[in-house]
Short mmCIF file of C-alpha atoms in Angstrom, two decimals:
data_model
loop_
_atom_site.label_atom_id
_atom_site.label_comp_id
_atom_site.label_asym_id
_atom_site.label_seq_id
_atom_site.Cartn_x
_atom_site.Cartn_y
_atom_site.Cartn_z
CA UNK G 977 74.63 73.49 -75.14
CA UNK G 978 76.05 70.73 -73.07
CA UNK G 979 74.50 72.02 -69.78
CA UNK G 980 71.30 72.47 -71.56
CA UNK G 981 71.19 68.93 -72.95
CA UNK G 982 72.11 67.50 -69.33
CA UNK G 983 69.50 69.51 -67.99
CA UNK G 984 66.73 68.38 -70.47
CA UNK G 985 66.27 64.61 -68.99
CA UNK G 986 66.09 66.11 -65.42
CA UNK G 987 63.14 68.42 -66.72
CA UNK G 988 61.32 65.40 -68.43
CA UNK G 989 60.89 63.81 -64.99
CA UNK G 990 58.83 66.54 -63.48
CA UNK G 991 55.34 65.56 -62.64
CA UNK G 992 52.65 68.21 -62.84
CA UNK G 993 50.26 68.98 -59.82
CA UNK G 994 47.24 67.39 -61.43
CA UNK G 995 49.01 64.31 -62.20
CA UNK G 996 50.33 63.95 -58.97
CA UNK G 997 46.77 64.33 -57.16
CA UNK G 998 45.35 61.71 -59.70
CA UNK G 999 48.24 59.28 -59.04
CA UNK G 1000 47.55 59.83 -55.40
CA UNK G 1001 43.92 59.19 -55.82
CA UNK G 1002 44.34 56.16 -57.61
CA UNK G 1003 46.98 54.71 -55.01
CA UNK G 1004 43.90 55.72 -52.27
CA UNK G 1005 41.33 53.74 -54.64
CA UNK G 1006 43.27 50.70 -54.98
CA UNK G 1007 44.25 50.72 -51.33
CA UNK G 1008 40.40 51.37 -50.80
CA UNK G 1009 39.28 48.32 -53.00
CA UNK G 1010 41.86 46.11 -51.57
CA UNK G 1011 40.52 47.24 -47.96
CA UNK G 1012 36.95 46.48 -49.13
CA UNK G 1013 37.75 43.07 -50.81
CA UNK G 1014 39.39 42.27 -47.95
CA UNK G 1015 36.44 42.81 -45.64
CA UNK G 1016 34.21 41.28 -48.15
CA UNK G 1017 36.14 38.23 -48.05
CA UNK G 1018 35.94 38.42 -44.45
CA UNK G 1019 32.73 38.55 -44.00
CA UNK G 1020 32.03 35.73 -46.66
CA UNK G 1021 34.49 33.57 -44.62
CA UNK G 1022 32.16 34.04 -41.53
CA UNK G 1023 28.72 33.96 -43.56
CA UNK G 1024 29.41 30.79 -45.38
CA UNK G 1025 29.56 28.56 -42.44
CA UNK G 1026 26.49 30.60 -40.73
CA UNK G 1027 24.68 29.91 -44.01
CA UNK G 1028 25.82 26.07 -44.33
CA UNK G 1029 24.78 25.68 -40.44
CA UNK G 1030 21.25 27.31 -41.02
CA UNK G 1031 20.67 25.26 -44.16
CA UNK G 1032 21.63 21.94 -42.44
CA UNK G 1033 19.48 23.00 -39.46
CA UNK G 1034 16.44 23.85 -41.71
CA UNK G 1035 16.89 20.53 -43.61
CA UNK G 1036 17.18 18.77 -40.28
CA UNK G 1037 14.02 20.28 -38.85
CA UNK G 1038 12.24 19.56 -42.22
CA UNK G 1039 13.46 15.92 -42.18
CA UNK G 1040 12.38 15.48 -38.35
CA UNK G 1041 9.10 16.96 -39.47
CA UNK G 1042 8.49 14.55 -42.29
CA UNK G 1043 9.91 11.35 -40.45
CA UNK G 1044 7.58 9.72 -37.78
CA UNK G 1045 8.83 8.75 -34.77
CA UNK G 1046 9.81 5.22 -33.85
CA UNK G 1047 7.03 2.86 -32.71
CA UNK G 1048 6.59 1.65 -29.18
CA UNK G 1049 6.40 -1.93 -29.90
CA UNK G 1050 4.68 -4.13 -27.62
CA UNK G 1051 6.68 -6.23 -25.37
CA UNK G 1052 9.94 -4.29 -26.39
CA UNK G 1053 12.04 -2.63 -23.95
CA UNK G 1054 10.00 0.34 -22.74
CA UNK G 1055 6.99 -0.73 -24.96
CA UNK G 1056 3.57 -1.65 -23.63
CA UNK G 1057 3.08 -4.82 -22.30
CA UNK G 1058 1.51 -7.91 -24.01
CA UNK G 1059 -1.85 -8.44 -22.51
CA UNK G 1060 -3.98 -10.35 -25.06
CA UNK G 1061 -3.52 -13.49 -27.11
CA UNK G 1062 -1.51 -13.26 -30.42
CA UNK G 1063 -0.56 -15.21 -33.24
CA UNK G 1064 3.10 -14.74 -35.11
CA UNK G 1065 2.59 -14.50 -38.96
CA UNK G 1066 5.27 -15.60 -41.48
CA UNK G 1067 6.94 -12.43 -41.80
CA UNK G 1068 7.38 -12.49 -37.86
CA UNK G 1069 4.77 -9.91 -36.90
CA UNK G 1070 2.06 -10.34 -34.40
CA UNK G 1071 -1.43 -10.18 -34.61
CA UNK G 1072 -3.56 -9.75 -31.30
CA UNK G 1073 -6.89 -11.17 -31.43
CA UNK G 1074 -10.24 -11.99 -29.28
CA UNK G 1075 -12.68 -14.66 -29.64
CA UNK G 1076 -16.32 -14.53 -28.65
CA UNK G 1077 -19.67 -16.59 -29.32
CA UNK G 1078 -19.96 -20.12 -29.87
CA UNK G 1079 -16.70 -22.43 -29.65
CA UNK G 1080 -15.17 -22.50 -33.11
CA UNK G 1081 -15.32 -26.35 -33.07
CA UNK G 1082 -19.12 -26.04 -32.53
CA UNK G 1083 -20.07 -23.01 -34.59
CA UNK G 1084 -21.78 -23.36 -37.80
CA UNK G 1085 -20.63 -19.72 -38.81
CA UNK G 1086 -17.43 -18.10 -38.38
CA UNK G 1087 -17.27 -14.37 -38.61
CA UNK G 1088 -14.27 -11.95 -38.79
CA UNK G 1089 -14.98 -8.07 -37.70
CA UNK G 1090 -12.47 -5.84 -39.15
CA UNK G 1091 -12.64 -2.46 -36.77
CA UNK G 1092 -12.44 0.92 -38.30
CA UNK G 1093 -10.38 4.03 -37.65
CA UNK G 1094 -9.41 4.81 -34.12
CA UNK G 1095 -10.57 1.33 -32.93
CA UNK G 1096 -9.33 -2.34 -32.12
CA UNK G 1097 -10.39 -5.89 -31.54
CA UNK G 1098 -12.04 -4.44 -28.38
CA UNK G 1099 -14.43 -2.45 -30.38
CA UNK G 1100 -17.44 -1.50 -28.45
CA UNK G 1101 -20.13 -3.35 -30.22
CA UNK G 1102 -23.12 -4.73 -28.35
CA UNK G 1103 -22.10 -8.25 -28.76
CA UNK G 1104 -19.21 -7.63 -26.35
CA UNK G 1105 -18.88 -7.74 -22.63
CA UNK G 1106 -18.51 -4.18 -22.29
CA UNK G 1107 -22.24 -2.99 -22.31
CA UNK G 1108 -24.92 -3.60 -19.93
CA UNK G 1109 -25.42 -7.11 -18.63
CA UNK G 1110 -28.75 -7.18 -20.38
CA UNK G 1111 -27.30 -6.73 -23.79
CA UNK G 1112 -24.68 -9.45 -23.08
CA UNK G 1113 -27.39 -11.95 -22.60
CA UNK G 1114 -29.56 -11.23 -25.65
CA UNK G 1115 -26.53 -11.32 -27.78
CA UNK G 1116 -24.93 -14.47 -26.11
CA UNK G 1117 -28.41 -16.05 -27.06
CA UNK G 1118 -28.42 -14.48 -30.61
CA UNK G 1119 -24.97 -15.82 -31.27
CA UNK G 1120 -26.13 -19.35 -29.89
CA UNK G 1121 -29.06 -19.11 -32.02
CA UNK G 1122 -26.88 -18.21 -35.01
CA UNK G 1123 -24.45 -20.75 -34.22
CA UNK G 1124 -21.89 -17.91 -34.54
CA UNK G 1125 -18.32 -17.56 -33.68
CA UNK G 1126 -16.72 -14.00 -33.64
CA UNK G 1127 -13.22 -13.20 -34.14
CA UNK G 1128 -11.84 -9.69 -33.86
CA UNK G 1129 -8.26 -8.63 -34.03
CA UNK G 1130 -6.13 -5.59 -33.75
CA UNK G 1131 -5.13 -4.56 -37.41
CA UNK G 1132 -1.42 -3.88 -37.84
CA UNK G 1133 -0.15 -0.89 -35.73
CA UNK G 1134 -3.20 -0.82 -33.63
CA UNK G 1135 -3.47 -2.15 -30.13
CA UNK G 1136 -1.18 -5.01 -29.47
CA UNK G 1137 -0.70 -5.70 -33.02
CA UNK G 1138 2.79 -5.14 -34.43
CA UNK G 1139 3.30 -2.13 -36.63
CA UNK G 1140 3.83 -2.74 -40.40
CA UNK G 1141 5.53 0.11 -42.48
CA UNK G 1142 4.47 -1.66 -45.61
CA UNK G 1143 0.86 -2.00 -44.62
CA UNK G 1144 -1.10 -1.74 -47.74
CA UNK G 1145 -4.83 -2.61 -48.97
CA UNK G 1146 -3.39 -5.93 -50.35
CA UNK G 1147 -1.51 -6.90 -47.04
CA UNK G 1148 -4.65 -6.61 -44.96
CA UNK G 1149 -6.47 -9.28 -46.90
CA UNK G 1150 -3.42 -11.80 -46.30
CA UNK G 1151 -3.21 -10.93 -42.44
CA UNK G 1152 -6.58 -11.90 -42.15
CA UNK G 1153 -6.35 -15.14 -44.16
CA UNK G 1154 -3.20 -16.23 -42.11
CA UNK G 1155 -5.04 -15.20 -38.80
CA UNK G 1156 -7.68 -17.47 -39.83
CA UNK G 1157 -5.44 -20.40 -40.71
CA UNK G 1158 -3.38 -19.98 -37.45
CA UNK G 1159 -6.47 -20.13 -35.37
CA UNK G 1160 -7.98 -23.03 -37.39
CA UNK G 1161 -11.35 -21.33 -37.98
CA UNK G 1162 -12.07 -23.23 -41.22
CA UNK G 1163 -11.70 -22.84 -45.11
CA UNK G 1164 -14.60 -20.28 -45.26
CA UNK G 1165 -15.51 -17.44 -42.88
CA UNK G 1166 -17.63 -14.20 -43.20
CA UNK G 1167 -16.05 -10.75 -43.07
CA UNK G 1168 -17.67 -7.74 -41.76
CA UNK G 1169 -15.67 -4.47 -42.29
CA UNK G 1170 -16.91 -1.37 -40.29
CA UNK G 1171 -15.98 2.03 -41.78
CA UNK G 1172 -12.34 2.28 -42.48
CA UNK G 1173 -12.24 -1.46 -41.73
CA UNK G 1174 -14.22 -1.63 -45.10
CA UNK G 1175 -11.12 -1.49 -47.40
CA UNK G 1176 -9.64 -4.58 -46.02
CA UNK G 1177 -13.03 -6.24 -46.69
CA UNK G 1178 -12.86 -5.04 -50.48
CA UNK G 1179 -9.35 -6.44 -50.21
CA UNK G 1180 -10.60 -9.63 -49.04
CA UNK G 1181 -13.07 -9.73 -51.99
CA UNK G 1182 -10.13 -9.06 -54.35
CA UNK G 1183 -7.22 -11.47 -52.91
CA UNK G 1184 -9.08 -14.22 -51.28
CA UNK G 1185 -12.31 -14.32 -52.32
CA UNK G 1186 -12.20 -18.25 -52.13
CA UNK G 1187 -12.20 -18.12 -48.40
CA UNK G 1188 -15.15 -16.04 -48.08
CA UNK G 1189 -18.70 -17.45 -47.06
CA UNK G 1190 -20.31 -13.65 -47.04
CA UNK G 1191 -19.12 -10.05 -46.80
CA UNK G 1192 -20.91 -7.18 -45.03
CA UNK G 1193 -19.45 -3.54 -45.54
CA UNK G 1194 -21.03 -1.46 -42.75
CA UNK G 1195 -20.87 2.47 -43.52
CA UNK G 1196 -18.04 1.64 -45.66
CA UNK G 1197 -14.95 3.63 -46.44
CA UNK G 1198 -14.86 5.20 -49.88
CA UNK G 1199 -11.81 6.31 -52.02
CA UNK G 1200 -12.49 9.64 -53.77
CA UNK G 1201 -9.91 8.56 -56.40
CA UNK G 1202 -11.15 5.32 -57.28
CA UNK G 1203 -10.86 5.62 -61.30
CA UNK G 1204 -14.39 3.98 -61.58
CA UNK G 1205 -16.04 7.04 -59.94
CA UNK G 1206 -17.33 9.82 -62.26
CA UNK G 1207 -15.08 12.98 -61.67
CA UNK G 1208 -18.58 15.05 -60.54
CA UNK G 1209 -19.38 12.46 -58.00
CA UNK G 1210 -15.85 12.45 -56.43
CA UNK G 1211 -15.99 16.19 -56.37
CA UNK G 1212 -19.23 16.53 -54.82
CA UNK G 1213 -18.25 13.99 -52.08
CA UNK G 1214 -15.42 15.63 -51.06
CA UNK G 1215 -17.08 19.13 -50.95
CA UNK G 1216 -19.66 17.50 -48.56
CA UNK G 1217 -16.79 16.79 -46.09
CA UNK G 1218 -15.61 19.15 -43.68
CA UNK G 1219 -13.04 21.24 -45.26
CA UNK G 1220 -10.18 19.88 -42.94
CA UNK G 1221 -11.00 16.39 -43.90
CA UNK G 1222 -11.04 16.75 -47.48
CA UNK G 1223 -7.56 18.46 -47.33
CA UNK G 1224 -6.23 15.50 -45.17
CA UNK G 1225 -7.34 13.22 -47.79
CA UNK G 1226 -5.85 14.92 -50.55
CA UNK G 1227 -2.43 15.09 -48.80
CA UNK G 1228 -2.96 11.60 -48.17
CA UNK G 1229 -3.19 10.83 -51.79
CA UNK G 1230 -1.39 13.18 -53.50
CA UNK G 1231 1.78 13.69 -51.19
CA UNK G 1232 1.84 10.67 -48.70
CA UNK G 1233 5.60 11.63 -47.71
CA UNK G 1234 4.02 14.94 -46.37
CA UNK G 1235 1.12 13.30 -44.43
CA UNK G 1236 2.84 12.96 -40.92
CA UNK G 1237 3.89 16.75 -41.29
CA UNK G 1238 0.58 17.50 -42.02
CA UNK G 1239 -1.20 15.85 -39.33
CA UNK G 1240 1.37 17.21 -36.72
CA UNK G 1241 1.65 20.87 -37.85
CA UNK G 1242 -0.07 23.64 -36.08
CA UNK G 1243 -0.96 26.11 -38.53
CA UNK G 1244 -4.16 24.25 -39.97
CA UNK G 1245 -6.57 21.88 -38.66
CA UNK G 1246 -5.63 18.35 -40.05
CA UNK G 1247 -8.52 15.98 -39.38
CA UNK G 1248 -11.75 16.16 -37.65
CA UNK G 1249 -11.73 12.68 -36.08
CA UNK G 1250 -8.39 13.60 -34.38
CA UNK G 1251 -9.26 17.05 -33.68
CA UNK G 1252 -12.24 16.24 -31.69
CA UNK G 1253 -14.39 18.10 -34.01
CA UNK G 1254 -18.00 17.17 -33.53
CA UNK G 1255 -19.52 18.64 -36.67
CA UNK G 1256 -18.70 15.39 -38.39
CA UNK G 1257 -21.41 13.54 -36.57
CA UNK G 1258 -25.04 13.75 -37.24
CA UNK G 1259 -27.59 14.27 -34.52
CA UNK G 1260 -28.27 10.34 -34.34
CA UNK G 1261 -24.70 9.94 -33.99
CA UNK G 1262 -24.32 12.42 -31.03
CA UNK G 1263 -27.16 10.43 -29.35
CA UNK G 1264 -25.33 7.18 -29.82
CA UNK G 1265 -22.16 8.85 -28.28
CA UNK G 1266 -24.04 9.94 -25.30
CA UNK G 1267 -25.33 6.30 -24.94
CA UNK G 1268 -22.05 4.76 -25.27
CA UNK G 1269 -20.26 7.05 -23.06
CA UNK G 1270 -22.41 5.62 -20.34
CA UNK G 1271 -20.18 2.50 -20.63
CA UNK G 1272 -16.82 3.77 -21.87
CA UNK G 1273 -14.57 1.04 -23.50
CA UNK G 1274 -11.94 0.54 -20.93
CA UNK G 1275 -9.44 -0.61 -23.70
CA UNK G 1276 -9.77 2.40 -25.48
CA UNK G 1277 -6.01 3.95 -24.40
CA UNK G 1278 -4.35 0.99 -25.99
CA UNK G 1279 -5.48 1.47 -29.45
CA UNK G 1280 -2.70 4.29 -30.28
CA UNK G 1281 -0.24 2.95 -27.63
CA UNK G 1282 2.18 1.96 -30.36
CA UNK G 1283 2.22 5.22 -31.86
CA UNK G 1284 -0.35 7.65 -33.62
CA UNK G 1285 1.64 7.43 -36.87
CA UNK G 1286 1.71 3.48 -36.75
CA UNK G 1287 -2.09 3.20 -35.98
CA UNK G 1288 -3.87 6.11 -37.18
CA UNK G 1289 -2.09 7.61 -39.99
CA UNK G 1290 -0.96 4.34 -41.71
CA UNK G 1291 -4.59 3.32 -41.81
CA UNK G 1292 -5.37 6.64 -43.89
CA UNK G 1293 -2.20 6.23 -45.95
CA UNK G 1294 -2.89 2.54 -46.94
CA UNK G 1295 -6.65 3.21 -47.41
CA UNK G 1296 -6.05 6.40 -49.77
CA UNK G 1297 -3.01 4.88 -51.81
CA UNK G 1298 -3.49 4.08 -55.41
CA UNK G 1299 -5.22 0.84 -55.52
CA UNK G 1300 -4.16 -2.15 -57.69
CA UNK G 1301 -7.86 -2.49 -58.58
CA UNK G 1302 -11.23 -0.99 -58.66
CA UNK G 1303 -14.33 -2.03 -56.64
CA UNK G 1304 -16.37 -2.41 -60.05
CA UNK G 1305 -13.44 -4.71 -61.22
CA UNK G 1306 -14.22 -7.26 -58.75
CA UNK G 1307 -15.62 -10.64 -59.79
CA UNK G 1308 -18.75 -11.87 -57.73
CA UNK G 1309 -17.37 -14.53 -55.40
CA UNK G 1310 -20.65 -16.31 -54.96
CA UNK G 1311 -21.98 -17.07 -58.62
CA UNK G 1312 -23.76 -20.18 -57.09
CA UNK G 1313 -25.61 -17.85 -54.84
CA UNK G 1314 -23.79 -19.71 -51.74
CA UNK G 1315 -22.84 -16.46 -50.05
CA UNK G 1316 -23.82 -12.47 -50.31
CA UNK G 1317 -22.17 -9.26 -50.02
CA UNK G 1318 -24.18 -6.43 -48.22
CA UNK G 1319 -23.35 -2.31 -48.39
CA UNK G 1320 -25.11 -0.83 -45.13
CA UNK G 1321 -25.20 2.83 -45.47
CA UNK G 1322 -26.71 5.44 -42.83
CA UNK G 1323 -28.84 7.77 -44.91
CA UNK G 1324 -27.75 10.69 -42.38
CA UNK G 1325 -24.09 9.62 -42.38
CA UNK G 1326 -21.86 12.97 -42.67
CA UNK G 1327 -18.63 11.01 -42.67
CA UNK G 1328 -19.34 8.82 -45.77
CA UNK G 1329 -21.40 10.44 -48.56
CA UNK G 1330 -24.11 7.78 -49.37
CA UNK G 1331 -24.09 8.86 -52.92
CA UNK G 1332 -20.87 6.97 -53.70
CA UNK G 1333 -21.88 3.92 -51.96
CA UNK G 1334 -25.25 4.09 -53.90
CA UNK G 1335 -23.42 4.44 -57.16
CA UNK G 1336 -20.92 1.47 -56.44
CA UNK G 1337 -24.14 -0.68 -55.40
CA UNK G 1338 -25.67 0.18 -58.80
CA UNK G 1339 -22.67 -0.79 -60.78
CA UNK G 1340 -21.84 -3.81 -59.09
CA UNK G 1341 -25.13 -5.75 -59.29
CA UNK G 1342 -23.96 -8.54 -56.93
CA UNK G 1343 -23.78 -6.23 -53.82
CA UNK G 1344 -27.09 -6.01 -51.98
CA UNK G 1345 -27.44 -2.34 -50.97
CA UNK G 1346 -29.28 -1.34 -47.63
CA UNK G 1347 -29.94 2.37 -46.72
CA UNK G 1348 -30.74 2.69 -43.47
CA UNK G 1349 -33.26 5.54 -42.67
CA UNK G 1350 -32.93 8.19 -39.86
CA UNK G 1351 -29.32 6.56 -39.04
CA UNK G 1352 -25.68 8.02 -39.03
CA UNK G 1353 -22.25 6.72 -39.15
CA UNK G 1354 -22.27 4.75 -35.72
CA UNK G 1355 -25.92 2.87 -36.23
CA UNK G 1356 -23.97 -0.59 -36.19
CA UNK G 1357 -23.27 0.33 -32.49
CA UNK G 1358 -27.33 -0.13 -31.80
CA UNK G 1359 -27.94 -3.61 -30.70
CA UNK G 1360 -31.48 -4.11 -32.98
CA UNK G 1361 -29.27 -2.70 -35.90
CA UNK G 1362 -26.22 -5.18 -35.47
CA UNK G 1363 -28.45 -7.95 -34.98
CA UNK G 1364 -30.49 -7.29 -38.36
CA UNK G 1365 -26.74 -6.87 -40.07
CA UNK G 1366 -25.70 -10.56 -38.59
CA UNK G 1367 -29.19 -12.24 -39.60
CA UNK G 1368 -28.93 -10.72 -43.08
CA UNK G 1369 -25.30 -11.90 -43.35
CA UNK G 1370 -25.20 -15.56 -42.06
CA UNK G 1371 -28.93 -16.52 -43.07
CA UNK G 1372 -29.17 -15.05 -46.40
#
């Protein structure tokens, strides 16, 4: 009995073959799971730094794509040389300028011409010494007849004028006023804004109307998101543009922070005027381009010399920003008829929809509207047309 009792504990420790096999499998599974976890941890340890590096690299690429390059400021080390007279503004910036016509001390009328997109103070108008000699004689005689002094200048970031990251519709008017004061051209002066140069002219009407003797808006820029425009008119105007242009203007308005990337990416065409797409010009414009090519502007290469972003892109961004005012909010600066405001629109213009400028003139009764038949966006570069505009402005 005692032997049986002593043998009993020994018999209770016996393990069946099935249990042994299960135990072995559990051990193997535990070992296998531990091995897999170890491998996963090892892979994770390698993958996380790689993923972080890729993420940082992608963010860096995006940032570099969105961030414009630094400007090449005139007169700075490695920057373009200063070859034109300039004035220094209160904020330290410089504006380059050019004077023509009758001496300002003797002139009866003083005119500030505001150049448009991708242009400069050396705008190739027939009043400059850049065209044929007979044109120069004719327009020197015209300026003497009108007793007209003409001032052109490089807008911020163009030509030899310093870039201005805070450039806006409002800043353009005060740049013009300060330039006029620095050059002492008088308490009142005329303003002619051409194409993209029209939004600074609108700015002058809003912010410095007391300094104006008259204003000419020639083939003037239009903002498709002015609140005063009916939705259908804005929509139709955008639809008349080349698709690449309407897309670029939408990006400038809705996502200005993305605009530099949009203009430099290679997947979609960005803007007709920078891409060299001549479909934007009507036949009359093409004839004008052919004529102007006979006397090319020798200063054209200086227009964007401080950077495409600082000149062209900031111009579009400023123009298509959200304005502080609507054109229809403007107050007549000449209630006593001692000056006038004109819009000159080419009937065949494919860059500026005439319907929008017609609408503005209809709703701003003190603006005189002139639609030039059989003329496109470049009609102001014809000597007989610019003479007509000048006479209407200073003799009205």
